[in-house]
Short mmCIF file of C-alpha atoms in Angstrom, two decimals:
data_model
loop_
_atom_site.label_atom_id
_atom_site.label_comp_id
_atom_site.label_asym_id
_atom_site.label_seq_id
_atom_site.Cartn_x
_atom_site.Cartn_y
_atom_site.Cartn_z
CA UNK A 18 -130.38 79.71 79.34
CA UNK A 19 -129.60 81.43 82.71
CA UNK A 20 -126.18 81.29 83.44
CA UNK A 21 -126.64 81.03 87.07
CA UNK A 22 -128.54 77.94 86.85
CA UNK A 23 -126.08 76.31 84.55
CA UNK A 24 -123.13 76.88 87.37
CA UNK A 25 -120.51 76.67 84.65
CA UNK A 26 -118.06 79.75 84.18
CA UNK A 27 -115.87 80.21 80.72
CA UNK A 28 -112.77 78.15 82.05
CA UNK A 29 -115.07 75.10 82.81
CA UNK A 30 -116.40 75.62 79.21
CA UNK A 31 -113.16 75.61 77.69
CA UNK A 32 -112.02 72.67 79.80
CA UNK A 33 -114.87 70.39 78.84
CA UNK A 34 -114.27 71.40 75.05
CA UNK A 35 -110.59 70.60 75.30
CA UNK A 36 -108.02 71.77 73.21
CA UNK A 37 -108.84 69.67 70.43
CA UNK A 38 -111.57 71.95 69.87
CA UNK A 39 -110.56 75.29 71.29
CA UNK A 40 -107.78 77.69 72.38
CA UNK A 41 -107.91 80.33 74.64
CA UNK A 42 -105.64 83.05 73.80
CA UNK A 43 -107.22 86.08 76.39
CA UNK A 44 -109.80 86.60 79.27
CA UNK A 45 -109.32 89.80 80.37
CA UNK A 46 -111.59 89.55 82.94
CA UNK A 47 -110.42 85.81 84.17
CA UNK A 48 -112.34 82.47 83.34
CA UNK A 49 -114.69 82.53 86.06
CA UNK A 50 -117.46 84.47 83.73
CA UNK A 51 -120.86 82.65 83.82
CA UNK A 52 -121.88 81.43 80.39
CA UNK A 53 -124.63 80.16 79.61
CA UNK A 54 -126.09 80.91 75.98
CA UNK A 55 -124.22 80.93 72.57
CA UNK A 56 -125.47 82.54 69.27
CA UNK A 57 -123.97 82.76 65.86
CA UNK A 58 -122.95 85.79 64.09
CA UNK A 59 -122.53 85.14 60.12
CA UNK A 60 -121.65 87.47 57.28
CA UNK A 61 -125.64 88.31 56.47
CA UNK A 62 -125.78 89.50 59.48
CA UNK A 63 -123.71 91.86 59.57
CA UNK A 64 -124.29 93.24 57.11
CA UNK A 65 -128.08 93.24 56.70
CA UNK A 66 -127.64 94.70 60.20
CA UNK A 67 -129.60 91.93 61.83
CA UNK A 68 -126.68 90.90 64.69
CA UNK A 69 -128.31 92.18 67.84
CA UNK A 70 -125.77 92.14 70.06
CA UNK A 71 -126.45 93.32 73.92
CA UNK A 72 -128.49 90.90 75.48
CA UNK A 73 -128.65 88.13 73.17
CA UNK A 74 -126.36 85.98 74.32
CA UNK A 75 -122.92 85.16 76.64
CA UNK A 76 -120.92 84.40 73.58
CA UNK A 77 -121.21 84.68 69.72
CA UNK A 78 -119.67 82.39 67.28
CA UNK A 79 -118.46 84.60 64.36
CA UNK A 80 -118.90 82.50 61.06
CA UNK A 81 -117.47 83.55 57.88
CA UNK A 82 -116.77 87.06 59.13
CA UNK A 83 -113.90 89.32 57.99
CA UNK A 84 -111.61 90.82 60.06
CA UNK A 85 -112.49 94.42 59.48
CA UNK A 86 -116.31 93.03 59.96
CA UNK A 87 -115.81 91.80 62.87
CA UNK A 88 -114.00 94.77 64.30
CA UNK A 89 -117.29 96.96 62.80
CA UNK A 90 -119.40 94.49 64.54
CA UNK A 91 -118.24 94.56 68.14
CA UNK A 92 -117.12 98.77 68.05
CA UNK A 93 -121.33 98.76 66.62
CA UNK A 94 -122.83 96.34 68.97
CA UNK A 95 -120.95 96.78 71.90
CA UNK A 96 -119.42 100.33 72.60
CA UNK A 97 -121.42 102.00 75.24
CA UNK A 98 -124.16 99.02 75.66
CA UNK A 99 -123.07 98.39 79.12
CA UNK A 100 -122.19 95.07 78.41
CA UNK A 101 -120.05 92.52 76.29
CA UNK A 102 -119.87 89.01 75.75
CA UNK A 103 -118.10 86.58 77.79
CA UNK A 104 -116.34 85.58 74.85
CA UNK A 105 -116.40 85.82 70.83
CA UNK A 106 -114.78 82.42 69.33
CA UNK A 107 -113.38 83.03 65.91
CA UNK A 108 -111.32 80.64 63.59
CA UNK A 109 -107.49 82.08 63.27
CA UNK A 110 -108.58 85.22 64.84
CA UNK A 111 -105.79 88.18 63.56
CA UNK A 112 -104.49 90.30 65.86
CA UNK A 113 -106.51 93.24 65.14
CA UNK A 114 -109.93 91.53 66.38
CA UNK A 115 -108.03 89.81 69.45
CA UNK A 116 -106.62 93.36 70.45
CA UNK A 117 -110.15 95.51 69.79
CA UNK A 118 -112.20 92.59 71.80
CA UNK A 119 -110.20 92.61 74.87
CA UNK A 120 -109.96 95.94 75.21
CA UNK A 121 -113.90 95.91 75.02
CA UNK A 122 -113.26 92.99 78.08
CA UNK A 123 -114.51 90.05 75.79
CA UNK A 124 -112.36 86.93 75.91
CA UNK A 125 -111.23 85.56 72.56
CA UNK A 126 -111.31 81.97 71.92
CA UNK A 127 -109.53 80.31 68.79
CA UNK A 128 -111.64 77.63 67.45
CA UNK A 129 -109.68 75.04 65.26
CA UNK A 130 -110.05 75.79 61.53
CA UNK A 131 -111.03 72.14 60.97
CA UNK A 132 -113.72 72.20 63.18
CA UNK A 133 -117.62 72.04 62.03
CA UNK A 134 -119.42 74.66 63.33
CA UNK A 135 -122.72 73.02 63.99
CA UNK A 136 -120.68 70.47 65.94
CA UNK A 137 -119.13 72.93 68.34
CA UNK A 138 -122.53 74.08 68.94
CA UNK A 139 -124.07 70.62 69.66
CA UNK A 140 -120.99 70.16 72.11
CA UNK A 141 -121.37 73.68 73.64
CA UNK A 142 -124.73 73.23 74.84
CA UNK A 143 -124.62 69.95 76.13
CA UNK A 144 -122.10 70.99 78.35
CA UNK A 145 -124.34 73.92 79.52
CA UNK A 146 -126.82 71.38 80.06
CA UNK A 147 -124.90 68.46 81.46
CA UNK A 148 -121.31 69.62 82.65
CA UNK A 149 -121.42 69.30 86.25
CA UNK A 150 -118.92 71.11 88.84
CA UNK A 151 -116.39 68.48 89.36
CA UNK A 152 -115.23 70.59 92.00
CA UNK A 153 -118.50 69.69 93.87
CA UNK A 154 -117.88 67.09 96.44
CA UNK A 155 -121.52 66.07 95.59
CA UNK A 156 -120.90 65.86 91.74
CA UNK A 157 -121.84 62.93 90.33
CA UNK A 158 -119.48 61.62 87.41
CA UNK A 159 -121.98 59.14 86.13
CA UNK A 160 -124.70 62.44 86.04
CA UNK A 161 -123.43 63.75 82.63
CA UNK A 162 -121.73 62.03 79.29
CA UNK A 163 -118.52 64.70 79.80
CA UNK A 164 -118.07 63.64 83.41
CA UNK A 165 -118.95 60.39 82.57
CA UNK A 166 -116.20 60.22 79.63
CA UNK A 167 -113.51 61.68 81.91
CA UNK A 168 -114.36 59.48 84.75
CA UNK A 169 -113.78 56.44 82.44
CA UNK A 170 -110.77 58.00 80.63
CA UNK A 171 -109.40 58.16 84.34
CA UNK A 172 -109.83 54.49 85.67
CA UNK A 173 -108.11 52.97 82.33
CA UNK A 174 -105.48 55.66 80.99
CA UNK A 175 -106.94 55.78 77.98
CA UNK A 176 -108.64 58.76 75.67
CA UNK A 177 -112.51 58.35 75.44
CA UNK A 178 -115.69 59.96 72.66
CA UNK A 179 -118.57 58.44 73.25
CA UNK A 180 -120.60 58.97 70.41
CA UNK A 181 -124.66 58.72 69.12
CA UNK A 182 -126.07 56.11 67.00
CA UNK A 183 -124.82 58.55 63.76
CA UNK A 184 -121.27 58.49 65.21
CA UNK A 185 -121.78 62.64 65.90
CA UNK A 186 -119.62 63.04 69.32
CA UNK A 187 -121.40 63.94 72.30
CA UNK A 188 -118.83 63.63 74.63
CA UNK A 189 -115.08 63.08 75.28
CA UNK A 190 -112.31 63.41 77.63
CA UNK A 191 -109.10 65.73 77.78
CA UNK A 192 -106.44 64.48 74.67
CA UNK A 193 -103.23 64.49 74.96
CA UNK A 194 -100.94 64.73 72.12
CA UNK A 195 -100.84 61.24 71.40
CA UNK A 196 -104.48 61.41 70.05
CA UNK A 197 -104.62 59.79 66.65
CA UNK A 198 -105.95 62.23 63.11
CA UNK A 199 -108.89 60.00 63.32
CA UNK A 200 -109.86 61.00 67.04
CA UNK A 201 -109.09 64.53 66.41
CA UNK A 202 -111.46 64.60 62.91
CA UNK A 203 -113.76 63.16 64.83
CA UNK A 204 -114.26 65.36 67.92
CA UNK A 205 -114.08 68.51 65.44
CA UNK A 206 -117.03 66.56 63.70
CA UNK A 207 -115.45 65.97 60.79
CA UNK A 208 -115.46 62.25 58.64
CA UNK A 209 -112.59 60.37 59.87
CA UNK A 210 -109.78 59.51 56.77
CA UNK A 211 -112.03 57.26 53.90
CA UNK A 212 -109.10 54.64 54.62
CA UNK A 213 -109.41 54.63 58.18
CA UNK A 214 -113.37 54.53 57.90
CA UNK A 215 -112.97 51.93 55.26
CA UNK A 216 -110.70 49.71 57.32
CA UNK A 217 -112.65 49.71 60.36
CA UNK A 218 -116.02 48.68 58.54
CA UNK A 219 -114.39 45.83 56.72
CA UNK A 220 -113.58 43.96 59.88
CA UNK A 221 -117.34 44.48 60.72
CA UNK A 222 -116.19 46.65 63.45
CA UNK A 223 -119.44 48.76 63.24
CA UNK A 224 -121.47 45.48 62.65
CA UNK A 225 -120.39 43.46 65.92
CA UNK A 226 -120.73 47.19 68.02
CA UNK A 227 -124.36 47.52 67.03
CA UNK A 228 -125.25 43.56 67.83
CA UNK A 229 -123.62 42.73 70.77
CA UNK A 230 -122.68 44.06 74.53
CA UNK A 231 -119.23 42.99 74.13
CA UNK A 232 -115.94 45.01 74.27
CA UNK A 233 -114.41 45.23 70.52
CA UNK A 234 -110.29 45.25 70.18
CA UNK A 235 -109.29 47.18 67.41
CA UNK A 236 -105.54 46.64 66.50
CA UNK A 237 -102.61 49.45 65.70
CA UNK A 238 -102.40 50.48 61.99
CA UNK A 239 -99.43 52.30 62.21
CA UNK A 240 -99.81 53.00 58.30
CA UNK A 241 -102.63 54.35 58.38
CA UNK A 242 -102.03 56.19 61.44
CA UNK A 243 -104.07 54.51 63.61
CA UNK A 244 -103.48 54.09 67.93
CA UNK A 245 -104.88 50.91 69.29
CA UNK A 246 -108.52 51.15 70.09
CA UNK A 247 -111.27 49.36 72.73
CA UNK A 248 -114.99 50.05 72.11
CA UNK A 249 -118.55 48.93 73.10
CA UNK A 250 -121.80 49.50 71.76
CA UNK A 251 -124.49 51.75 74.05
CA UNK A 252 -127.36 49.78 74.33
CA UNK A 253 -130.85 50.94 75.83
CA UNK A 254 -133.96 49.34 76.62
CA UNK A 255 -136.59 49.26 74.12
CA UNK A 256 -139.91 47.12 74.22
CA UNK A 257 -140.58 47.22 70.65
CA UNK A 258 -136.23 46.43 69.86
CA UNK A 259 -135.90 43.21 68.21
CA UNK A 260 -133.44 41.76 71.07
CA UNK A 261 -135.47 44.41 73.71
CA UNK A 262 -133.07 47.00 73.58
CA UNK A 263 -131.59 48.89 70.84
CA UNK A 264 -128.35 50.49 69.52
CA UNK A 265 -127.84 53.66 70.62
CA UNK A 266 -124.32 54.68 70.39
CA UNK A 267 -120.38 53.58 70.97
CA UNK A 268 -117.83 54.53 74.00
CA UNK A 269 -114.39 54.69 72.07
CA UNK A 270 -110.90 54.46 73.66
CA UNK A 271 -107.99 55.09 71.82
CA UNK A 272 -104.65 53.93 73.54
CA UNK A 273 -101.97 55.82 74.31
CA UNK A 274 -98.28 54.94 75.51
CA UNK A 275 -99.44 53.69 78.92
CA UNK A 276 -100.83 50.39 79.45
CA UNK A 277 -104.23 50.72 79.71
CA UNK A 278 -106.15 49.10 83.55
CA UNK A 279 -106.05 45.91 83.96
CA UNK A 280 -109.27 45.62 84.34
CA UNK A 281 -110.72 47.53 80.95
CA UNK A 282 -113.13 45.90 79.48
CA UNK A 283 -114.94 45.44 82.76
CA UNK A 284 -114.70 49.57 83.09
CA UNK A 285 -115.87 49.92 79.44
CA UNK A 286 -119.27 47.39 80.44
CA UNK A 287 -120.06 49.20 83.43
CA UNK A 288 -119.32 52.80 81.53
CA UNK A 289 -121.99 51.18 78.91
CA UNK A 290 -124.86 50.60 81.03
CA UNK A 291 -124.19 54.27 82.81
CA UNK A 292 -124.31 55.78 79.08
CA UNK A 293 -127.27 54.04 78.35
CA UNK A 294 -129.25 55.46 81.83
CA UNK A 295 -128.21 59.04 80.80
CA UNK A 296 -129.35 58.95 76.69
CA UNK A 297 -132.13 56.89 77.87
CA UNK A 298 -132.97 59.61 80.63
CA UNK A 299 -132.06 62.18 78.35
CA UNK A 300 -134.39 61.30 75.26
CA UNK A 301 -137.36 60.51 77.79
CA UNK A 302 -137.63 63.37 79.38
CA UNK A 303 -136.70 65.86 77.25
CA UNK A 304 -135.81 69.23 79.01
CA UNK A 305 -138.71 71.48 80.25
CA UNK A 306 -138.07 74.77 77.80
CA UNK A 307 -138.08 72.08 74.75
CA UNK A 308 -141.73 70.57 76.06
CA UNK A 309 -143.37 74.15 76.41
CA UNK A 310 -142.02 75.49 73.53
CA UNK A 311 -143.70 72.39 71.91
CA UNK A 312 -147.04 72.78 73.85
CA UNK A 313 -146.76 76.34 72.75
CA UNK A 314 -146.60 75.39 68.84
CA UNK A 315 -149.36 72.81 69.26
CA UNK A 316 -147.19 69.97 68.92
CA UNK A 317 -147.98 68.45 72.23
CA UNK A 318 -150.23 68.68 74.51
CA UNK A 319 -154.00 69.63 74.07
CA UNK A 320 -155.20 72.12 76.66
CA UNK A 321 -152.09 74.51 76.57
CA UNK A 322 -152.36 77.85 78.81
CA UNK A 323 -150.52 80.26 77.01
CA UNK A 324 -150.12 82.92 79.44
CA UNK A 325 -148.29 80.92 81.58
CA UNK A 326 -146.23 79.09 79.29
CA UNK A 327 -144.99 82.46 78.34
CA UNK A 328 -144.82 83.38 81.49
CA UNK A 329 -142.33 80.36 82.35
CA UNK A 330 -140.38 80.86 79.24
CA UNK A 331 -139.76 84.42 80.06
CA UNK A 332 -141.65 86.02 76.75
CA UNK A 333 -144.37 88.23 75.81
CA UNK A 334 -147.28 86.99 75.33
CA UNK A 335 -148.63 89.88 73.74
CA UNK A 336 -147.54 91.98 70.55
CA UNK A 337 -146.57 91.07 67.07
CA UNK A 338 -144.58 87.58 67.19
CA UNK A 339 -143.39 85.48 64.04
CA UNK A 340 -142.78 81.91 63.35
CA UNK A 341 -140.91 80.40 60.41
CA UNK A 342 -140.27 76.95 60.02
CA UNK A 343 -137.44 75.29 57.93
CA UNK A 344 -137.09 72.13 56.15
CA UNK A 345 -134.48 70.12 54.28
CA UNK A 346 -135.82 67.99 51.30
CA UNK A 347 -132.90 66.08 51.50
CA UNK A 348 -132.13 65.22 55.17
CA UNK A 349 -133.67 67.07 58.42
CA UNK A 350 -132.73 70.40 58.97
CA UNK A 351 -130.30 71.08 61.28
CA UNK A 352 -131.39 73.08 64.88
CA UNK A 353 -128.00 73.77 66.33
CA UNK A 354 -127.28 75.87 63.54
CA UNK A 355 -130.45 77.52 62.64
CA UNK A 356 -130.36 78.18 66.67
CA UNK A 357 -126.94 79.72 66.46
CA UNK A 358 -128.97 82.02 64.18
CA UNK A 359 -131.56 82.73 65.45
CA UNK A 360 -130.23 83.36 69.23
CA UNK A 361 -128.43 86.07 67.04
CA UNK A 362 -131.19 87.80 65.31
CA UNK A 363 -133.33 87.59 68.90
CA UNK A 364 -132.47 87.10 72.25
CA UNK A 365 -135.78 85.57 73.15
CA UNK A 366 -136.11 83.24 69.79
CA UNK A 367 -137.55 80.01 70.62
CA UNK A 368 -136.40 76.86 69.01
CA UNK A 369 -138.20 73.62 68.48
CA UNK A 370 -138.09 70.91 66.07
CA UNK A 371 -140.53 67.55 64.48
CA UNK A 372 -140.09 65.38 62.05
CA UNK A 373 -136.93 66.47 60.69
CA UNK A 374 -138.31 70.25 60.55
CA UNK A 375 -137.51 73.24 62.63
CA UNK A 376 -139.53 75.97 64.06
CA UNK A 377 -138.45 79.48 65.08
CA UNK A 378 -140.79 80.94 67.04
CA UNK A 379 -139.99 85.38 67.98
CA UNK A 380 -142.26 86.65 70.19
CA UNK A 381 -141.82 90.09 69.55
CA UNK A 382 -140.43 90.97 65.81
CA UNK A 383 -140.43 94.24 64.07
CA UNK A 384 -141.50 94.92 60.61
CA UNK A 385 -142.45 91.44 58.93
CA UNK A 386 -139.51 92.34 56.27
CA UNK A 387 -136.79 91.77 58.65
CA UNK A 388 -137.73 88.53 59.03
CA UNK A 389 -137.69 87.15 55.52
CA UNK A 390 -134.44 89.57 55.57
CA UNK A 391 -133.23 87.10 58.14
CA UNK A 392 -134.72 83.60 57.25
CA UNK A 393 -133.26 84.54 53.42
CA UNK A 394 -129.44 85.21 55.44
CA UNK A 395 -129.91 81.66 57.05
CA UNK A 396 -130.94 79.60 53.76
CA UNK A 397 -128.07 81.00 52.39
CA UNK A 398 -125.31 81.12 55.13
CA UNK A 399 -126.47 77.39 55.46
CA UNK A 400 -126.25 77.05 51.58
CA UNK A 401 -122.74 78.72 51.01
CA UNK A 402 -121.38 77.40 54.53
CA UNK A 403 -122.68 73.64 54.73
CA UNK A 404 -123.96 73.05 51.38
CA UNK A 405 -127.75 72.62 52.87
CA UNK A 406 -130.30 73.27 50.61
CA UNK A 407 -133.49 74.55 52.81
CA UNK A 408 -136.84 75.66 52.46
CA UNK A 409 -137.63 78.94 55.16
CA UNK A 410 -141.97 79.73 55.37
CA UNK A 411 -142.08 82.86 57.19
CA UNK A 412 -145.35 83.53 59.39
CA UNK A 413 -145.64 87.46 60.48
CA UNK A 414 -147.31 89.07 61.97
CA UNK A 415 -148.64 87.42 64.16
CA UNK A 416 -151.30 88.36 66.88
CA UNK A 417 -149.09 87.21 70.21
CA UNK A 418 -148.52 83.57 71.15
CA UNK A 419 -151.81 82.51 70.81
CA UNK A 420 -152.25 82.25 67.00
CA UNK A 421 -148.64 80.55 67.17
CA UNK A 422 -149.95 76.70 66.83
CA UNK A 423 -152.31 77.85 64.32
CA UNK A 424 -149.12 79.41 62.43
CA UNK A 425 -147.07 76.44 62.55
CA UNK A 426 -150.04 74.18 61.40
CA UNK A 427 -150.07 76.89 58.10
CA UNK A 428 -146.33 77.12 58.13
CA UNK A 429 -146.65 72.88 57.63
CA UNK A 430 -149.22 72.92 54.83
CA UNK A 431 -146.79 74.93 52.48
CA UNK A 432 -143.73 72.94 53.83
CA UNK A 433 -146.36 70.06 52.97
CA UNK A 434 -146.88 71.64 49.25
CA UNK A 435 -143.51 72.53 48.41
CA UNK A 436 -142.43 69.03 48.72
CA UNK A 437 -144.56 67.37 46.51
CA UNK A 438 -144.15 70.69 44.60
CA UNK A 439 -140.69 71.97 44.98
CA UNK A 440 -140.41 74.30 42.04
CA UNK A 441 -144.37 75.66 42.75
CA UNK A 442 -143.03 77.64 45.49
CA UNK A 443 -139.33 79.73 46.60
CA UNK A 444 -137.33 78.66 48.81
CA UNK A 445 -138.09 81.47 51.38
CA UNK A 446 -141.59 82.81 51.02
CA UNK A 447 -144.10 84.20 53.14
CA UNK A 448 -147.66 82.63 54.13
CA UNK A 449 -149.43 85.35 52.07
CA UNK A 450 -147.59 84.56 48.91
CA UNK A 451 -147.60 80.92 48.99
CA UNK A 452 -151.59 80.73 50.01
CA UNK A 453 -153.09 80.34 46.24
CA UNK A 454 -150.20 78.02 45.25
CA UNK A 455 -151.05 75.87 48.60
CA UNK A 456 -155.05 75.96 48.23
CA UNK A 457 -155.09 75.12 44.66
CA UNK A 458 -152.35 72.05 45.34
CA UNK A 459 -154.79 71.03 48.03
CA UNK A 460 -157.96 71.26 45.67
CA UNK A 461 -156.17 69.21 43.67
CA UNK A 462 -154.84 66.92 45.71
CA UNK A 463 -158.47 66.23 47.24
CA UNK A 464 -159.62 66.25 43.66
CA UNK A 465 -156.96 63.35 42.10
CA UNK A 466 -158.05 61.00 45.55
CA UNK A 467 -161.32 61.00 44.36
CA UNK A 468 -161.70 59.56 40.55
CA UNK A 469 -165.21 60.22 40.23
CA UNK A 470 -164.24 64.46 40.61
CA UNK A 471 -162.11 64.10 37.60
CA UNK A 472 -164.26 64.80 34.42
CA UNK A 473 -164.04 61.53 32.37
CA UNK A 474 -163.37 63.65 29.19
CA UNK A 475 -160.21 64.74 30.38
CA UNK A 476 -158.88 61.52 31.10
CA UNK A 477 -160.29 60.57 27.22
CA UNK A 478 -158.30 63.45 26.12
CA UNK A 479 -154.93 62.68 27.67
CA UNK A 480 -155.18 58.61 26.35
CA UNK A 481 -156.54 59.74 22.96
CA UNK A 482 -153.79 62.44 22.51
CA UNK A 483 -150.93 63.85 24.90
CA UNK A 484 -150.58 66.81 22.15
CA UNK A 485 -154.05 68.38 22.69
CA UNK A 486 -153.99 67.73 26.40
CA UNK A 487 -151.02 69.90 26.62
CA UNK A 488 -152.11 72.01 24.52
CA UNK A 489 -155.79 72.61 26.53
CA UNK A 490 -153.93 72.91 29.69
CA UNK A 491 -151.32 75.78 28.32
CA UNK A 492 -154.72 77.27 27.10
CA UNK A 493 -156.39 77.52 30.10
CA UNK A 494 -153.73 78.66 32.29
CA UNK A 495 -153.02 81.50 29.52
CA UNK A 496 -157.05 82.63 29.94
CA UNK A 497 -157.34 81.95 26.78
CA UNK A 498 -154.56 84.66 24.58
CA UNK A 499 -153.64 82.30 21.71
CA UNK A 500 -150.18 84.78 21.16
CA UNK A 501 -149.23 84.21 24.00
CA UNK A 502 -150.06 80.09 24.13
CA UNK A 503 -148.24 79.94 20.65
CA UNK A 504 -145.56 81.29 22.21
CA UNK A 505 -145.88 79.26 25.22
CA UNK A 506 -145.60 76.22 23.14
CA UNK A 507 -143.57 77.25 20.20
CA UNK A 508 -146.10 76.86 17.35
CA UNK A 509 -147.83 78.94 15.05
CA UNK A 510 -151.24 80.78 16.39
CA UNK A 511 -153.46 79.21 13.52
CA UNK A 512 -152.02 76.15 14.81
CA UNK A 513 -153.37 76.84 18.52
CA UNK A 514 -156.84 78.15 16.78
CA UNK A 515 -156.68 74.49 15.16
CA UNK A 516 -156.08 72.54 18.36
CA UNK A 517 -158.64 74.57 20.17
CA UNK A 518 -161.58 73.40 17.81
CA UNK A 519 -160.44 69.72 17.82
CA UNK A 520 -160.53 70.10 21.41
CA UNK A 521 -164.12 71.63 21.34
CA UNK A 522 -165.11 68.85 19.09
CA UNK A 523 -163.84 65.71 21.13
CA UNK A 524 -165.11 67.21 24.08
CA UNK A 525 -168.69 68.11 22.90
CA UNK A 526 -168.14 71.68 25.10
CA UNK A 527 -167.43 75.01 24.12
CA UNK A 528 -164.32 76.73 26.22
CA UNK A 529 -165.88 79.88 26.48
CA UNK A 530 -168.52 78.41 29.18
CA UNK A 531 -166.44 79.34 32.61
CA UNK A 532 -167.48 76.30 34.64
CA UNK A 533 -166.23 74.09 31.86
CA UNK A 534 -163.28 75.68 32.07
CA UNK A 535 -162.58 75.40 35.88
CA UNK A 536 -163.79 71.37 35.91
CA UNK A 537 -161.29 70.89 33.06
CA UNK A 538 -158.18 72.67 34.52
CA UNK A 539 -158.84 70.84 37.78
CA UNK A 540 -158.94 67.60 36.56
CA UNK A 541 -155.99 68.00 34.09
CA UNK A 542 -153.94 68.86 37.34
CA UNK A 543 -155.10 66.61 39.01
CA UNK A 544 -154.53 63.93 36.12
CA UNK A 545 -150.77 64.97 35.37
CA UNK A 546 -148.20 62.24 35.86
#
């Protein structure tokens, strides 16, 4: 993203994020430095030398990087490069990191230790996209969620947070010393204390917010450290929803010591209307950049002009490209966190998500092995830091962007096959390594879907003698090697010979015939429980 199009300076960004999330340590070049992009650098990036510093982003999040490694990374990436980042974001930065970064000209921002990096990334990018310059007389405070949150806070004399339907914070107003623990943890991306959430849920507050447009008053609970709250649901028009609208999120108002405005309920109702308009507009009109990347990957649009899309995205059409698809069997893959690492790996990385999967398009890459190493690093980091069990499939090299859509379809085939048979494909694999497994899986699926293609003798054998059926499968998979099959089944070789003779008699066939072996093997796989 070009910072010139955002009109956002480092100081404005820090004000938007608020001291709940970040604290400025030092800014040697001032707070007017333009910022418009951010990337993550983690321990694997540093260890494997994958992080590309100059030009990757305006700001960097240093996730889990030790003090010594952080200093070495700064010196290696930016000394003599002619460009230094506007800022580095670090949890509990040491004096050494601050001193070295400031000497280079980079601001140092301390991130609250309890903050989740993915939540910070989401808020930063939301600020880039939708946080206007409030000093501009033409700025409309109802045009972005951050501005709306602050406007409601100013008007009601409370502290505002706006959340989506899954209780993820989208924007919030400035906090003061009266913010309670629930507000702080919510903004930091952490779940509120269990006793707080249990109490709120017990009283049916969430149900009330989802089912009506009324303002809900939540009484103070001193014993839980909860200050008084007001809340209202945000409902956006939806023709297929039961009531003609669907629940899209919540506006929460935490009261401090100052009395709230007399018409606070009316202000919240008006705020919910404006929030609904903003959310509806954002969901109905994806960013041009996002739409273009989706078109390149064949996720939308039929008649795609690759050259024009590449020119508008500012990326190379030709050259060796790569595509990496990520999925998480348990839940949707986190696009924000993956985008962080992709931006650090390659400044021209393009991200798109669809149906819970995240795709990273790398227009120009080096050896495919470097892309595989990066993908392994992402999977390893998210497993270690966030407890996520991602899978990744790498398609590389590609003959330019024209091959991206077909590569995405092939990546999906591998991910679909891995979903059906999790143990058959590694957590990080390439199209080439997975090709045989995927083709066999798809062939077997076709056979299983048409019972007439399964040799009836296979079904009969399974029904009559499961042990013989398992022996036949092991025999076919072991290419008839009696010793290997016996070791696999933990029986004597003579037992295997005896069972094979019985199988041949029951099936009235010879297992020496290659055609029979193929038909029987497919039938066995297609009828596996």
